[in-house]
XYZ file of C-alpha atoms in Angstrom:
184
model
C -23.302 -8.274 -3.250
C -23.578 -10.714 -0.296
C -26.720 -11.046 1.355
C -27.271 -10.737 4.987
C -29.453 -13.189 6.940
C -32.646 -11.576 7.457
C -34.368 -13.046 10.608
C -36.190 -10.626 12.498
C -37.682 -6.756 11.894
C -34.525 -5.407 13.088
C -32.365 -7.358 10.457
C -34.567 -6.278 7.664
C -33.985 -2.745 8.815
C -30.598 -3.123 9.028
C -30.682 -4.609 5.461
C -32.947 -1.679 3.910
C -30.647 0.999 5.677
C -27.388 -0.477 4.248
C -29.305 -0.755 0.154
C -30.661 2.556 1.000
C -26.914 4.151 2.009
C -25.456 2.028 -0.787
C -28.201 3.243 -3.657
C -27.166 6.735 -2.816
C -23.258 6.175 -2.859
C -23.845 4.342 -6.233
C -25.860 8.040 -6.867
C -22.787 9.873 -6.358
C -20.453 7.880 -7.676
C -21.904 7.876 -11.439
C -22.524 11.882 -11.202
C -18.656 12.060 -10.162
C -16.246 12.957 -13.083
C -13.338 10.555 -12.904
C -10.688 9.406 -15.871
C -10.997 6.225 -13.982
C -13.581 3.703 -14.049
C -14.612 0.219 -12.115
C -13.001 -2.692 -13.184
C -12.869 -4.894 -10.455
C -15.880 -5.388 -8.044
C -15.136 -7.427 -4.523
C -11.603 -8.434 -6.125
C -10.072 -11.467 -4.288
C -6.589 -10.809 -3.327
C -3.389 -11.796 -1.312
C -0.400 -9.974 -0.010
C 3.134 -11.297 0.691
C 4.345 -10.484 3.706
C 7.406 -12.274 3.666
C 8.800 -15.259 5.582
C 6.125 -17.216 4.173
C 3.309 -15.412 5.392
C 0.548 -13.990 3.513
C -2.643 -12.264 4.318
C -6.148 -12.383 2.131
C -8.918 -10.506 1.487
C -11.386 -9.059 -1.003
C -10.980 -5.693 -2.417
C -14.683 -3.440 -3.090
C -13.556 -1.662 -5.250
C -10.824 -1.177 -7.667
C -11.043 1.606 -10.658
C -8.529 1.442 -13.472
C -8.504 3.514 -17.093
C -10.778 1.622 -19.419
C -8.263 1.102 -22.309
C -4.898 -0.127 -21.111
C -4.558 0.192 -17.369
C -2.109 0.957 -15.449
C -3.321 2.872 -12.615
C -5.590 2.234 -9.822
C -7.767 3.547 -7.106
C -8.835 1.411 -4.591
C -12.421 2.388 -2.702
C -13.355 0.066 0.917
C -16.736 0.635 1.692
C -17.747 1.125 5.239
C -21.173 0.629 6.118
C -21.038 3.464 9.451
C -21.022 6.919 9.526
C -16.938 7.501 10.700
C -13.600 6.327 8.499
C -10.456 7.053 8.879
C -8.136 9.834 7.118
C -5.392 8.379 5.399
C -2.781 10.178 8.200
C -4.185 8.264 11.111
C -4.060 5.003 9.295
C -0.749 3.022 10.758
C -1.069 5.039 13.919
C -4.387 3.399 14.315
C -3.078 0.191 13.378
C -5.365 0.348 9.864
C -3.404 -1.997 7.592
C -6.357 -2.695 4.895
C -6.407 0.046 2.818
C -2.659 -0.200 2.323
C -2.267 -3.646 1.653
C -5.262 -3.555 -0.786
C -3.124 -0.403 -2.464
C -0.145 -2.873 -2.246
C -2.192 -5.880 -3.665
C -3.243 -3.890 -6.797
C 0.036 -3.171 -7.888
C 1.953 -6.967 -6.552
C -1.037 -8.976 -7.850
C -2.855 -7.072 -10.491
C 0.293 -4.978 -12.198
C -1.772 -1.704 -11.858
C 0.323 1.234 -10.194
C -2.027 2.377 -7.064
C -2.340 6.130 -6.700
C -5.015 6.327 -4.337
C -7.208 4.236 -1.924
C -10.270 5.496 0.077
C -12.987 4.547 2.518
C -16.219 5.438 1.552
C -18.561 5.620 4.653
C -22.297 4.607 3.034
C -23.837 5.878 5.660
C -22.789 9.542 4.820
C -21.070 9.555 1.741
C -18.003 10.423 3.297
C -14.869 9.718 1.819
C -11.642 9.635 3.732
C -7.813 7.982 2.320
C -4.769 8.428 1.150
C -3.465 9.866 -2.416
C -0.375 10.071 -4.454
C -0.010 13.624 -5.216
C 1.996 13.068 -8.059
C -0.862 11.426 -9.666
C -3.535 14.591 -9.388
C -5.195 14.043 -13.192
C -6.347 10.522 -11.573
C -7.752 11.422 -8.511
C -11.372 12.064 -7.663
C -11.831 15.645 -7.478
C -13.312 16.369 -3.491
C -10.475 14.923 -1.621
C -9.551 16.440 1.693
C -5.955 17.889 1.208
C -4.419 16.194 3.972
C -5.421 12.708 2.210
C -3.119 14.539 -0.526
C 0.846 13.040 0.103
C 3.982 13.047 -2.079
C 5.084 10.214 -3.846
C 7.431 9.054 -0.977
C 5.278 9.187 1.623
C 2.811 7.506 -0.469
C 5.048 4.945 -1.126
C 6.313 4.503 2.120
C 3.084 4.531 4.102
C 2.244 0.680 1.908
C 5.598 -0.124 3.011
C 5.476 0.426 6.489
C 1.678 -1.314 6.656
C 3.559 -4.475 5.467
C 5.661 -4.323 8.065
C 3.309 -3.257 10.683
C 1.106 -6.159 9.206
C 3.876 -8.891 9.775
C 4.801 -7.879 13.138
C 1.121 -8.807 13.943
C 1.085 -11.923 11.979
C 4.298 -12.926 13.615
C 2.744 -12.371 16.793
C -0.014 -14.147 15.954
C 2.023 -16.879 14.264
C 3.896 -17.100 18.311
C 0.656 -17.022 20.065
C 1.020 -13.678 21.687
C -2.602 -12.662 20.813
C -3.131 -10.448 24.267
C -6.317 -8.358 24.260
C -4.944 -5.105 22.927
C -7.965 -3.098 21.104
C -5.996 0.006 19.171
C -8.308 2.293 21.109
C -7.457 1.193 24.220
C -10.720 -0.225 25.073
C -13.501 -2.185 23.470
């Protein structure tokens, strides 16, 4: 867990709120039944993007069976109060989630069936899921999170590409002020 600076009474309040949110996700999370379990905590990883480019990151969470895995759900913690369902991902322009699905099976060898935000302010808990997979997925899930297999895989697919398109244009210098909402 990295540490924030803590400077003034409004960053220690900032850091109390975010243990206190995190203490009671941690709550939930070991009272939740799951034939997965953590194996991976703030993974480092890296996704091909092709032509040469590649894109980093660390991973929160990834959960895996205990004995031989091959599986994975990935969990992104969010430390505000709103995330985003799993259908509104590429239309947002969300690419994380999906690369960090795509990362676990490229880098790792596991076969993702399910990646989530976890808002710690809330407890909410908001993604995308294989629906092929149901014996591995966390039992609360909003059904709309809930896809077939070839959507599943297609939605990682198409974040690579929308994910190159921006590194491309980043990679040309076209890096215009365009906030997905439309304003900042």
């Amino acid at each position: 867990l990295q540490r924030l600076p803590v400077v003034t009474l409004d960053d220690r309040l900032v850091e109390r709120r975010l243990l206190r949110d995190l203490a009671r996700v941690v709550r939930a999370e070991c009272a939740r039944p799951s034939p997965l379990a953590p194996r991976y905590i703030e993974k480092s990883i890296e996704v091909g993007l092709g032509d040469g480019l590649t894109v980093s990151g660390k991973v929160d969470r990834i959960d895996a069976e205990a004995m031989f895995p091959t599986h994975a759900v990935v969990w992104d913690y969010k430390s505000g109060a709103t995330i985003t369902p799993g259908a509104r991902l590429l239309a947002e322009g969300r690419v994380q989630l999906p690369l960090y699905l795509r990362a676990a099976r490229d880098q790792l060898g596991l076969e993702p069936v399910a990646g989530f935000y976890r808002a710690l302010r809330t407890g909410a808990m908001r993604g995308i899921a294989d629906g092929s997979r149901a014996d591995e997925l966390p039992p609360g899930l909003v059904s709309t999170d809930i896809v077939d297999h070839g959507a599943f895989t297609s939605l990682l697919d198409e974040a690579v590409e929308l994910a190159a398109g921006k590194a491309e244009r980043i990679r040309r210098g076209d890096v215009p002020h365009d906030p997905i909402s439309g304003s900042c």
